[in-house]
Amino acid sequence: MLDDVATDLDEPGTDEVGTDEVGTDEPTGPTFADLGLRAEVLRALDGLGYEAPTPIQAESIRPLLAGADLLGQAATGTGKTAAFALPLLEHVPAGGGRTPVALVVVPTRELALQVARAVTRYGQHVGAKVLAVYGGTPIGRQLRDLERGVDVVVATPGRALDLIGRGALRLDDVRTVVLDEADEMLDMGFTEDIEEILSAAPAERQTVLFSATMPSRIERIARQHQREPVRIRIAKEATPEGEAPRVRQTAYLVGRPHKVAALGRVLDLEQPTAAIVFCRTREDVDTITERLGARGYRAEALHGGISQEQRDKVVSRLRAGAAQLIVATDVAARGLDIDQLSHVVNFDVPAAAESYVHRIGRVGRAGREGVALTLAEPRERRQLSNVERLTGVPITVAPLPSVADLRAHRLSVTQTAVAGALADGREDLERVRGALDALLSEHSAEDVALAALALAHAAQGAVDDQEIPAPELRPQRSRTDGPRGRDGERPGRGPAVRGGRPVSKATAPGNTRLFVGVGRAAGVRPGDLVGAIANESSVRGKDIGAIEITERFSLVEVPAGAADDVVSALRGSTIKGRRAQVRLDRDVAAR
Ligand code: AMP
């Protein structure tokens, strides 16, 4: 999905997003060889099984080989590391040299290690010597390694400056400086360090800047330190038409008091192999880690109060499968990049939409499937819409799984496990043959199978049977709105239906009522209507009045002056995936 996605950003929920650049089976893009990379690098790519360049590689490599500066907006998972790493290997003399030809600056130690590993792999047949240098570890070894001669240095900003200051990291021969995840570095307060590093590098160098988001701070650095950079923008997902997006994004609306229970429920249903649960505060991290531990999850906490050593252990436990969940703050999780990650769970909607993008950038990598789940309080719906606007990808708002959902899911897991055991062959099963024969002498085969299935199912553990209440999604009303409905009835809460048609109540002063031709049968909840109206029209959520939902249709009160706007906006959009008839309610229209 390329540049023109920008034009779709204002329309979350539309079908067109991401379908314009893909969807043909014809391999149309260039091959790695077409891009002009050296033979040793092509051989390494072949060995790694990379068949074709990803879109960002196809666009970046040629201009980079030609020596151009580049300003790239791309998230992790797009293949951006190879996009900048492959061209810089062109400058490494065969067999490796002595002084660095490239400096890659990254925000965190994890990313430094990861990028260095990638460059080493890509440069294995060139003989490139690649070194990661980062803070938080003794500098002596890094000094010695630099002394021995290195071709590519991957560094965190502070340590890079330290080493430059000591004369150990010499930039005289550096042809390319790469700033990777530049927005993260600026967020972490490295602006001055970056400026200093760039000033210390030769003026004739090539400057490559990658950032997941492109705030004005990045543009400013680009203006000051780059020369007519080639601009490339790649959205993370390229979802061919008719295919589900690789990152399934779902938000569950849940009231604050029920959030921890909701998290447990969602995890029980999803059973992630490896997940990060993001929380806002250190206290949340500790509480949630403890509660998930009590629920039987192998959960590890990661926050600012945790030592680097402990952090490394936590990450390797997740990588090795010894831990299942990392519960982390954004800051602590910076630079964490774990290939096995199946799920990212947002315990809260992050305040900045960019943080959401960073968080979910950790799943759905390189064509794998990923899941991003968000627990949103009703008041956080606006933030969800902001995220949708930024990414251009709709987030499905779903009801929390019920106890019945969970039970049904567990049963299907048992069923799949039994079917799997049968498919795997008889060897293991034969070990219990003696017991089966004994049972069959007294019971029918069907009864025995039933009992065995029930036991296998029970062995999965108990399902928590506490229903979690759906939050009240009544929009707030202004003080002038008067009482909520008649007789103290709360219209937003549910249908007040008599004879198949809601009782026609007077609307609040200044409001009018709209008829929307979808209702409970289509799974519509008040939040869907509020979301659709607030997202699509000029009316804000808090200005929406009473909502009634019946089986087949819904009635929504909106400010009279904005009714036309809402009607035309909703006609052009979908609610719960359906295009609905929307008009002024007849009862009101007749008045
Ligand atoms: P990155 O966005 O650089 O973190 O890369 C994401 C993942 O994609 C990494 O695991 C890379 O090894 C992989 N990758 C990068 N380029 C390609 C490619 N052209 N073909 C297949 N996998 C790739």
Coordinates of C-alpha atoms and ligand atoms in Angstrom, one line a residue:
M1 CA 0.0 0.0 0.0
L2 CA 1.8 3.1 -1.2
D3 CA 1.7 6.9 -1.0
D4 CA -1.9 7.4 -2.1
V5 CA -3.2 5.8 1.0
A6 CA -2.9 9.2 2.4
T7 CA -6.0 10.2 0.5
D8 CA -8.0 7.5 2.3
L9 CA -7.0 8.4 5.8
D10 CA -10.1 10.4 6.5
E11 CA -12.4 7.6 5.8
P12 CA -12.0 4.9 8.2
G13 CA -14.4 2.1 7.5
T14 CA -14.5 2.5 3.8
D15 CA -13.8 -0.5 1.6
E16 CA -11.3 1.1 -0.7
V17 CA -8.4 1.3 1.8
G18 CA -5.4 -0.7 0.8
T19 CA -6.9 -2.3 -2.3
D20 CA -5.5 0.0 -5.0
E21 CA -1.9 -1.1 -5.0
V22 CA -2.4 -4.8 -4.7
G23 CA -4.7 -7.6 -5.6
T24 CA -3.1 -8.8 -8.8
D25 CA -1.4 -12.1 -8.9
E26 CA 1.2 -10.9 -11.4
P27 CA 4.5 -10.2 -9.9
T28 CA 5.0 -6.7 -11.2
G29 CA 7.8 -5.3 -9.0
P30 CA 11.5 -5.5 -9.6
T31 CA 13.6 -8.4 -8.3
F32 CA 16.5 -7.8 -5.9
A33 CA 18.9 -8.3 -8.9
D34 CA 17.1 -5.6 -10.9
L35 CA 17.8 -3.2 -8.1
G36 CA 21.5 -3.4 -8.8
L37 CA 22.7 -4.9 -5.5
R38 CA 26.1 -6.6 -5.4
A39 CA 26.3 -10.3 -6.0
E40 CA 27.4 -11.2 -2.5
V41 CA 24.3 -9.5 -1.1
L42 CA 22.0 -11.2 -3.6
R43 CA 23.5 -14.5 -2.5
A44 CA 22.7 -13.7 1.2
L45 CA 19.2 -12.8 0.3
D46 CA 18.8 -16.0 -1.6
G47 CA 20.0 -17.9 1.4
L48 CA 17.6 -16.1 3.7
G49 CA 14.7 -17.0 1.3
Y50 CA 13.7 -13.5 0.5
E51 CA 12.0 -13.9 -2.9
A52 CA 11.2 -10.4 -3.8
P53 CA 11.7 -6.9 -2.4
T54 CA 9.0 -5.6 -0.2
P55 CA 7.4 -2.3 -1.5
I56 CA 9.7 -0.2 0.7
Q57 CA 12.7 -2.0 -0.6
A58 CA 11.6 -1.8 -4.2
E59 CA 11.3 2.0 -3.8
S60 CA 14.2 2.8 -1.6
I61 CA 17.1 0.7 -2.8
R62 CA 17.7 2.3 -6.2
P63 CA 17.8 5.9 -5.0
L64 CA 19.9 4.9 -2.1
L65 CA 22.4 3.1 -4.4
A66 CA 22.5 6.3 -6.5
G67 CA 23.5 8.2 -3.3
A68 CA 20.3 10.1 -2.7
D69 CA 19.1 11.1 0.8
L70 CA 15.9 9.5 1.8
L71 CA 13.0 10.3 4.1
G72 CA 10.9 7.3 4.7
Q73 CA 7.7 6.8 6.6
A74 CA 7.5 3.2 7.4
A75 CA 6.6 1.1 10.4
T76 CA 8.4 -2.0 11.6
G77 CA 7.4 -5.0 9.7
T78 CA 7.6 -3.4 6.3
G79 CA 11.1 -4.6 5.6
K80 CA 12.7 -1.2 6.2
T81 CA 15.8 -2.6 7.8
A82 CA 16.9 -4.3 4.6
A83 CA 15.7 -1.2 2.7
F84 CA 18.5 0.8 4.2
A85 CA 20.9 -2.0 5.1
L86 CA 21.3 -3.6 1.7
P87 CA 22.5 -0.4 -0.1
L88 CA 25.0 0.6 2.6
L89 CA 26.7 -2.8 2.2
E90 CA 27.8 -1.6 -1.3
H91 CA 30.4 0.6 0.3
V92 CA 32.0 -2.2 2.4
P93 CA 35.3 -3.3 0.7
A94 CA 35.3 -7.0 -0.1
G95 CA 36.4 -9.0 2.9
G96 CA 35.6 -6.0 5.3
G97 CA 37.5 -2.8 5.9
R98 CA 38.9 -1.0 9.0
T99 CA 36.8 2.1 9.6
P100 CA 33.0 2.4 9.5
V101 CA 31.4 3.2 6.2
A102 CA 28.0 3.5 7.8
L103 CA 26.5 4.5 11.1
V104 CA 23.0 3.5 11.9
V105 CA 21.5 5.3 14.9
V106 CA 18.5 3.6 16.7
P107 CA 16.6 4.4 19.8
T108 CA 17.2 1.3 21.9
R109 CA 19.6 -1.4 22.7
E110 CA 17.2 -4.1 21.5
L111 CA 16.8 -2.4 18.2
A112 CA 20.6 -1.9 17.9
L113 CA 21.1 -5.6 18.4
Q114 CA 18.4 -6.6 16.0
V115 CA 19.5 -4.2 13.3
A116 CA 23.1 -5.4 13.7
R117 CA 22.1 -9.0 13.4
A118 CA 20.1 -8.2 10.2
V119 CA 23.0 -6.3 8.7
T120 CA 25.4 -9.1 9.6
R121 CA 23.2 -11.6 7.8
Y122 CA 22.8 -9.4 4.7
G123 CA 26.5 -8.8 4.7
Q124 CA 27.7 -12.3 5.5
H125 CA 29.2 -13.0 2.0
V126 CA 30.7 -9.5 1.8
G127 CA 32.5 -10.2 5.0
A128 CA 31.1 -7.1 6.6
K129 CA 32.0 -6.5 10.3
V130 CA 29.0 -5.1 12.1
L131 CA 29.0 -3.9 15.7
A132 CA 26.1 -2.9 17.9
V133 CA 27.1 -0.3 20.6
Y134 CA 24.6 0.9 23.2
G135 CA 24.5 2.3 26.7
G136 CA 23.9 0.5 29.9
T137 CA 26.9 -1.8 29.5
P138 CA 30.6 -1.3 30.1
I139 CA 32.2 0.6 27.3
G140 CA 35.6 -1.2 27.4
R141 CA 34.6 -4.1 25.2
Q142 CA 33.0 -1.8 22.7
L143 CA 36.2 0.3 22.6
R144 CA 38.2 -2.8 21.9
D145 CA 35.8 -4.0 19.2
L146 CA 35.9 -0.7 17.4
E147 CA 39.7 -0.7 17.7
R148 CA 39.8 -4.0 15.8
G149 CA 38.0 -2.5 12.8
V150 CA 34.3 -2.4 11.9
D151 CA 32.4 -1.6 8.7
V152 CA 29.0 -0.8 10.0
V153 CA 28.2 0.5 13.5
V154 CA 24.7 0.4 14.9
A155 CA 24.4 2.6 17.9
T156 CA 22.1 4.2 20.4
P157 CA 22.5 8.0 20.3
G158 CA 24.1 8.6 23.8
R159 CA 26.7 5.8 23.4
A160 CA 27.5 6.9 19.8
L161 CA 28.3 10.4 21.0
D162 CA 30.4 9.0 23.9
L163 CA 32.4 6.9 21.5
I164 CA 32.8 9.7 19.0
G165 CA 34.0 12.0 21.9
R166 CA 36.6 9.4 22.9
G167 CA 37.8 9.2 19.3
A168 CA 37.0 5.5 19.3
L169 CA 34.2 5.8 16.8
R170 CA 35.7 7.6 13.8
L171 CA 33.3 9.0 11.2
D172 CA 35.8 10.2 8.6
D173 CA 35.0 7.4 6.2
V174 CA 31.3 7.2 6.9
R175 CA 29.3 7.4 3.6
T176 CA 25.8 6.9 5.1
V177 CA 24.2 7.8 8.3
V178 CA 20.8 6.2 9.0
L179 CA 18.4 7.4 11.7
D180 CA 16.0 4.5 12.3
E181 CA 12.8 5.0 14.2
A182 CA 13.6 8.7 14.3
D183 CA 10.3 9.7 16.0
E184 CA 11.0 7.3 18.9
M185 CA 14.4 8.9 19.3
L186 CA 13.0 12.4 19.4
D187 CA 10.3 11.2 21.8
M188 CA 13.0 9.9 24.1
G189 CA 14.8 13.2 24.2
F190 CA 17.7 12.4 21.9
T191 CA 17.1 15.4 19.6
E192 CA 20.3 17.2 20.6
D193 CA 22.4 14.0 20.5
I194 CA 21.2 13.3 17.0
E195 CA 22.0 16.9 15.9
E196 CA 25.5 16.4 17.3
I197 CA 26.0 13.1 15.7
L198 CA 25.0 14.5 12.3
S199 CA 27.3 17.5 12.7
A200 CA 30.2 15.1 13.5
A201 CA 29.6 13.1 10.3
P202 CA 31.2 14.1 7.0
A203 CA 29.3 16.8 5.2
E204 CA 29.3 14.7 2.0
R205 CA 27.5 11.8 3.6
Q206 CA 24.2 10.3 2.6
T207 CA 21.5 10.8 5.3
V208 CA 18.7 8.2 5.5
L209 CA 15.8 8.9 7.9
F210 CA 13.1 6.4 8.8
S211 CA 10.2 7.1 11.0
A212 CA 6.9 5.4 11.7
T213 CA 5.2 8.8 12.0
M214 CA 6.1 12.1 10.4
P215 CA 5.5 14.9 13.0
S216 CA 6.9 18.4 12.2
R217 CA 9.9 17.7 14.4
I218 CA 11.1 15.1 12.0
E219 CA 10.4 17.3 9.0
R220 CA 12.6 19.9 10.7
I221 CA 15.5 17.5 11.1
A222 CA 15.1 16.5 7.5
R223 CA 15.1 20.1 6.3
Q224 CA 18.3 20.9 8.3
H225 CA 20.3 17.8 7.7
Q226 CA 19.1 16.2 4.4
R227 CA 19.6 17.3 0.8
E228 CA 16.5 17.0 -1.3
P229 CA 15.6 13.7 0.1
V230 CA 13.5 11.2 -1.8
R231 CA 10.3 10.8 0.1
I232 CA 8.7 7.4 0.5
R233 CA 5.7 6.5 2.5
I234 CA 4.7 2.9 3.1
A235 CA 1.7 1.9 5.2
K236 CA 2.3 -1.2 7.2
E237 CA -0.4 -3.4 5.7
A238 CA -0.8 -4.3 2.2
T239 CA -4.0 -6.3 2.2
P240 CA -5.1 -7.7 -1.1
E241 CA -8.7 -7.3 -1.9
G242 CA -10.9 -9.9 -0.4
E243 CA -8.4 -10.9 2.2
A244 CA -8.6 -10.2 5.8
P245 CA -6.0 -7.7 7.1
R246 CA -3.0 -9.4 8.5
V247 CA -3.4 -7.6 11.8
R248 CA -6.9 -8.2 13.1
Q249 CA -7.8 -5.2 15.1
T250 CA -10.6 -5.4 17.6
A251 CA -11.7 -3.1 20.4
Y252 CA -13.9 -4.2 23.3
L253 CA -15.9 -1.5 25.1
V254 CA -15.8 -2.1 28.8
G255 CA -16.3 -0.1 31.9
R256 CA -13.2 0.7 34.1
P257 CA -14.2 -1.5 37.0
H258 CA -14.5 -4.6 34.8
K259 CA -11.3 -4.1 32.8
V260 CA -9.1 -6.6 34.5
A261 CA -11.8 -9.3 34.3
A262 CA -12.4 -8.3 30.6
L263 CA -8.7 -8.7 29.9
G264 CA -8.7 -12.2 31.4
R265 CA -11.7 -13.1 29.4
V266 CA -10.3 -11.9 26.2
L267 CA -7.0 -13.7 26.8
D268 CA -8.8 -16.9 27.7
L269 CA -10.6 -16.8 24.4
E270 CA -7.6 -15.7 22.3
Q271 CA -5.0 -17.9 24.0
P272 CA -2.0 -16.0 22.6
T273 CA 1.2 -17.8 22.2
A274 CA 3.2 -14.7 23.0
A275 CA 1.7 -11.3 23.7
I276 CA 2.5 -7.9 25.1
V277 CA -0.1 -6.3 27.2
F278 CA 0.4 -2.5 27.3
C279 CA -0.6 -0.4 30.3
R280 CA -0.3 3.2 31.1
T281 CA 1.4 3.1 34.5
R282 CA 3.8 1.1 36.4
E283 CA 1.2 0.3 39.0
D284 CA -1.1 -1.1 36.3
V285 CA 1.7 -3.2 35.1
D286 CA 2.3 -4.7 38.5
T287 CA -1.3 -5.3 39.3
I288 CA -2.2 -6.8 36.0
T289 CA 0.9 -9.1 36.0
E290 CA -0.2 -10.4 39.4
R291 CA -3.8 -10.9 38.4
L292 CA -2.9 -12.7 35.2
G293 CA -0.5 -14.8 37.1
A294 CA -3.3 -15.8 39.5
R295 CA -5.4 -16.7 36.5
G296 CA -2.7 -19.2 35.4
Y297 CA -0.8 -17.1 32.8
R298 CA 2.9 -17.0 32.8
A299 CA 3.1 -13.2 32.8
E300 CA 6.2 -11.0 33.3
A301 CA 6.2 -7.3 34.2
L302 CA 8.3 -4.8 32.3
H303 CA 8.6 -1.2 33.4
G304 CA 11.1 1.5 34.1
G305 CA 11.8 0.1 37.6
I306 CA 13.1 -3.1 36.2
S307 CA 16.9 -3.5 35.6
Q308 CA 18.3 -4.1 32.2
E309 CA 19.4 -7.5 33.2
Q310 CA 16.0 -8.5 34.4
R311 CA 14.5 -7.0 31.2
D312 CA 16.8 -9.2 29.1
K313 CA 15.7 -12.2 31.0
V314 CA 12.0 -11.4 30.6
V315 CA 12.4 -11.0 26.9
S316 CA 14.3 -14.2 26.4
R317 CA 11.7 -16.1 28.5
L318 CA 9.0 -14.8 26.1
R319 CA 11.2 -15.7 23.1
A320 CA 11.8 -19.2 24.4
G321 CA 8.1 -19.7 25.2
A322 CA 8.8 -19.9 28.9
A323 CA 6.6 -16.8 29.4
Q324 CA 3.4 -16.2 27.6
L325 CA 2.7 -12.5 28.3
I326 CA 4.8 -9.4 28.9
V327 CA 2.9 -6.7 30.7
A328 CA 4.6 -3.4 29.9
T329 CA 4.5 0.3 29.8
D330 CA 5.2 2.0 26.4
V331 CA 8.5 3.3 27.5
A332 CA 9.7 -0.1 28.9
A333 CA 8.6 -1.8 25.7
R334 CA 10.4 0.5 23.4
G335 CA 12.6 -1.3 20.9
L336 CA 11.2 -4.7 22.0
D337 CA 10.9 -6.7 18.9
I338 CA 9.9 -10.2 19.3
D339 CA 9.3 -12.2 16.1
Q340 CA 7.1 -14.8 17.9
L341 CA 4.6 -12.2 19.1
S342 CA 1.1 -13.2 18.2
H343 CA -0.9 -10.5 20.0
V344 CA -0.6 -7.0 21.2
V345 CA -3.2 -6.1 23.8
N346 CA -3.9 -2.5 24.8
F347 CA -5.3 -2.4 28.3
D348 CA -6.1 1.2 27.6
V349 CA -6.4 3.1 24.4
P350 CA -3.1 5.1 24.2
A351 CA -3.6 8.8 24.4
A352 CA -1.6 9.4 21.2
A353 CA -2.7 7.6 18.1
E354 CA 1.0 7.3 17.1
S355 CA 1.6 5.1 20.2
Y356 CA -1.0 2.7 19.1
V357 CA 0.7 2.5 15.7
H358 CA 4.0 1.7 17.4
R359 CA 2.4 -0.8 19.7
I360 CA 0.7 -2.8 17.0
G361 CA 3.7 -2.5 14.7
R362 CA 5.1 -5.4 16.7
V363 CA 2.7 -8.0 15.3
G364 CA 1.8 -9.0 11.8
R365 CA 5.4 -8.9 10.7
A366 CA 6.6 -10.1 7.3
G367 CA 3.3 -11.6 6.3
R368 CA 2.5 -13.4 9.5
E369 CA -0.8 -12.9 11.1
G370 CA -1.2 -10.7 14.1
V371 CA -3.9 -9.6 16.5
A372 CA -4.3 -6.3 18.2
L373 CA -6.9 -6.1 20.9
T374 CA -7.9 -3.0 22.8
L375 CA -10.0 -2.6 25.9
A376 CA -11.6 0.8 25.5
E377 CA -13.7 2.6 28.0
P378 CA -16.7 4.2 26.4
R379 CA -15.1 7.6 26.9
E380 CA -12.1 6.5 24.9
R381 CA -14.1 5.9 21.7
R382 CA -12.9 9.2 20.2
Q383 CA -9.3 8.1 20.6
L384 CA -10.1 4.9 18.7
S385 CA -11.5 7.0 15.9
N386 CA -8.3 9.1 15.9
V387 CA -6.3 5.8 15.5
E388 CA -8.5 4.8 12.6
R389 CA -8.0 8.1 11.0
L390 CA -4.2 7.8 11.3
T391 CA -4.0 4.3 10.0
G392 CA -6.8 4.3 7.5
V393 CA -7.7 0.9 8.8
P394 CA -11.0 0.3 10.7
I395 CA -11.0 -1.2 14.1
T396 CA -13.8 -3.6 14.8
V397 CA -15.7 -2.7 17.9
A398 CA -17.0 -6.0 19.3
P399 CA -19.0 -7.0 22.4
L400 CA -16.9 -8.7 25.0
P401 CA -17.0 -12.5 24.7
S402 CA -19.7 -13.9 27.0
V403 CA -19.4 -16.9 29.3
A404 CA -21.2 -18.9 26.6
D405 CA -18.8 -17.7 23.9
L406 CA -15.9 -18.8 26.1
R407 CA -17.5 -22.2 26.8
A408 CA -18.2 -22.8 23.1
H409 CA -14.7 -21.8 22.2
R410 CA -13.1 -24.1 24.8
L411 CA -15.2 -27.0 23.6
S412 CA -14.1 -26.4 20.0
V413 CA -10.5 -26.4 21.3
T414 CA -11.1 -29.8 22.9
Q415 CA -12.7 -31.1 19.7
T416 CA -9.8 -29.9 17.6
A417 CA -7.3 -31.5 20.0
V418 CA -9.1 -34.8 19.8
A419 CA -9.4 -34.6 16.0
G420 CA -5.6 -33.8 15.9
A421 CA -4.7 -36.8 18.1
L422 CA -6.7 -39.0 15.7
A423 CA -5.0 -37.5 12.7
D424 CA -1.5 -37.8 14.2
G425 CA -1.6 -41.5 14.1
R426 CA -2.3 -44.3 16.5
E427 CA 1.0 -44.8 18.2
D428 CA 0.4 -42.6 21.2
L429 CA -3.2 -43.7 21.4
E430 CA -2.4 -47.3 21.5
R431 CA -0.9 -46.9 24.9
V432 CA -4.3 -46.5 26.5
R433 CA -5.8 -49.5 24.6
G434 CA -5.9 -51.7 27.7
A435 CA -8.0 -49.1 29.6
L436 CA -10.3 -48.7 26.6
D437 CA -10.9 -52.5 26.3
A438 CA -11.7 -52.7 30.0
L439 CA -14.3 -49.8 29.7
L440 CA -15.8 -51.3 26.6
S441 CA -16.6 -54.5 28.4
E442 CA -19.1 -52.5 30.5
H443 CA -20.0 -49.5 28.4
S444 CA -20.9 -48.6 24.9
A445 CA -18.1 -47.0 22.7
E446 CA -20.2 -43.9 22.4
D447 CA -20.6 -43.5 26.2
V448 CA -16.9 -44.0 26.7
A449 CA -16.0 -41.5 24.1
L450 CA -18.4 -39.0 25.6
A451 CA -16.9 -39.4 29.1
A452 CA -13.4 -39.1 27.8
L453 CA -14.2 -36.0 25.8
A454 CA -15.8 -34.4 28.9
L455 CA -12.7 -35.2 31.0
A456 CA -10.4 -33.8 28.3
H457 CA -12.5 -30.7 28.2
A458 CA -12.6 -30.3 32.0
A459 CA -8.7 -30.6 32.0
Q460 CA -8.6 -27.3 30.2
G461 CA -9.5 -25.7 33.5
A462 CA -12.6 -23.9 34.7
V463 CA -14.2 -21.1 32.7
D464 CA -14.8 -18.0 34.8
D465 CA -18.5 -17.8 34.9
Q466 CA -18.9 -14.2 35.9
E467 CA -20.7 -12.2 33.2
I468 CA -19.1 -8.9 32.5
P469 CA -21.7 -6.1 32.1
A470 CA -21.6 -4.2 28.8
P471 CA -20.9 -0.5 29.6
E472 CA -23.7 2.0 29.4
L473 CA -23.1 3.9 26.2
R474 CA -25.6 6.6 26.7
P475 CA -24.1 9.8 25.3
Q476 CA -23.7 12.6 27.8
R477 CA -26.3 15.3 27.4
S478 CA -26.0 18.9 28.1
R479 CA -27.6 20.4 31.2
T480 CA -30.3 22.1 29.1
D481 CA -31.5 18.7 27.9
G482 CA -34.0 18.2 30.7
P483 CA -35.0 14.9 32.2
R484 CA -34.1 11.6 30.5
G485 CA -37.3 10.5 28.8
R486 CA -40.7 10.2 30.4
D487 CA -41.5 8.8 33.8
G488 CA -37.8 8.7 34.7
E489 CA -37.3 6.2 31.9
R490 CA -33.8 6.2 30.4
P491 CA -34.3 6.1 26.7
G492 CA -30.7 5.5 25.8
R493 CA -30.6 2.3 27.8
G494 CA -32.8 0.1 25.7
P495 CA -35.9 -0.1 23.7
A496 CA -39.2 1.1 25.1
V497 CA -41.2 -0.8 22.6
R498 CA -45.0 -1.1 22.5
G499 CA -46.6 -3.0 19.7
G500 CA -43.4 -3.3 17.7
R501 CA -42.8 0.4 17.6
P502 CA -41.1 2.5 20.3
V503 CA -43.3 4.8 22.2
S504 CA -43.1 8.2 20.4
K505 CA -41.6 10.5 23.0
A506 CA -41.0 14.2 22.7
T507 CA -37.4 14.9 21.8
A508 CA -35.2 17.0 24.0
P509 CA -35.4 20.7 23.1
G510 CA -33.3 21.6 20.1
N511 CA -33.1 17.9 19.1
T512 CA -34.8 15.9 16.4
R513 CA -35.0 12.2 15.9
L514 CA -33.6 10.1 13.1
F515 CA -34.7 6.7 11.9
V516 CA -31.8 4.3 11.1
G517 CA -32.8 1.1 9.4
V518 CA -30.6 -1.3 11.3
G519 CA -31.3 -2.6 14.8
R520 CA -30.5 -5.4 17.3
A521 CA -31.0 -8.1 14.7
A522 CA -27.9 -6.7 12.9
G523 CA -26.0 -6.6 16.2
V524 CA -26.3 -2.8 16.5
R525 CA -25.6 -1.4 19.9
P526 CA -25.8 2.3 21.0
G527 CA -22.0 2.6 20.7
D528 CA -22.2 1.7 17.0
L529 CA -24.6 4.5 16.3
V530 CA -22.7 7.0 18.4
G531 CA -19.5 5.9 16.8
A532 CA -20.9 6.1 13.3
I533 CA -22.4 9.6 13.8
A534 CA -19.4 11.0 15.7
N535 CA -17.0 9.6 13.1
E536 CA -18.9 10.5 10.0
S537 CA -20.6 13.7 10.7
S538 CA -20.0 17.1 12.4
V539 CA -22.0 16.0 15.5
R540 CA -19.9 15.1 18.5
G541 CA -20.7 12.1 20.7
K542 CA -21.7 14.2 23.6
D543 CA -24.3 16.0 21.5
I544 CA -26.1 12.9 20.6
G545 CA -29.3 12.5 22.6
A546 CA -31.5 9.5 23.4
I547 CA -31.0 6.3 21.4
E548 CA -33.5 3.5 21.1
I549 CA -32.7 0.2 19.5
T550 CA -35.4 -2.2 18.4
E551 CA -35.0 -5.5 16.6
R552 CA -35.1 -4.0 13.1
F553 CA -34.3 -0.3 13.4
S554 CA -32.9 2.4 15.7
L555 CA -34.0 5.9 16.6
V556 CA -31.4 8.5 17.5
E557 CA -31.8 12.0 18.7
V558 CA -29.4 14.5 17.2
P559 CA -29.3 18.3 17.3
A560 CA -31.9 19.5 14.8
G561 CA -29.6 21.8 13.0
A562 CA -27.2 19.0 12.2
A563 CA -29.8 16.4 11.2
D564 CA -29.3 16.8 7.4
D565 CA -25.6 16.5 7.8
V566 CA -26.0 13.3 9.9
V567 CA -28.4 11.8 7.4
S568 CA -26.2 12.4 4.4
A569 CA -23.1 11.3 6.3
L570 CA -24.7 8.0 7.5
R571 CA -26.2 7.3 4.1
G572 CA -22.6 7.3 2.7
S573 CA -21.3 4.9 5.4
T574 CA -22.0 1.6 7.0
I575 CA -23.1 0.6 10.5
K576 CA -22.1 -2.9 11.5
G577 CA -21.0 -3.5 8.0
R578 CA -24.4 -2.6 6.5
R579 CA -25.6 0.3 4.6
A580 CA -28.7 1.5 6.4
Q581 CA -31.7 3.6 5.4
V582 CA -31.4 6.9 7.4
R583 CA -34.0 9.6 7.5
L584 CA -35.9 11.9 9.8
D585 CA -38.2 9.8 12.0
R586 CA -41.8 9.9 10.7
D587 CA -43.2 10.8 14.1
V588 CA -41.0 13.8 14.2
A589 CA -41.4 14.6 10.5
A590 CA -45.2 14.6 10.8
R591 CA -45.2 17.0 13.7
Ligands
AMP1 P1 11.7 -5.0 9.3 O1 10.5 -4.2 8.9 O2 12.9 -4.5 8.7 O3 11.8 -5.1 10.8 O4 11.5 -6.5 8.7 C1 10.4 -7.3 9.1 C2 10.7 -8.7 8.8 O5 10.6 -9.0 7.4 C3 12.1 -9.3 9.2 O6 11.8 -10.5 9.9 C4 12.8 -9.5 7.9 O7 13.7 -10.6 8.0 C5 11.7 -9.8 6.9 N1 11.9 -9.3 5.6 C6 12.4 -8.2 5.2 N2 12.5 -8.1 3.8 C7 12.0 -9.2 3.3 C8 11.8 -9.7 2.0 N3 12.1 -9.0 0.9 N4 11.2 -10.9 1.9 C9 10.9 -11.7 3.0 N5 11.1 -11.3 4.3 C10 11.6 -10.0 4.4

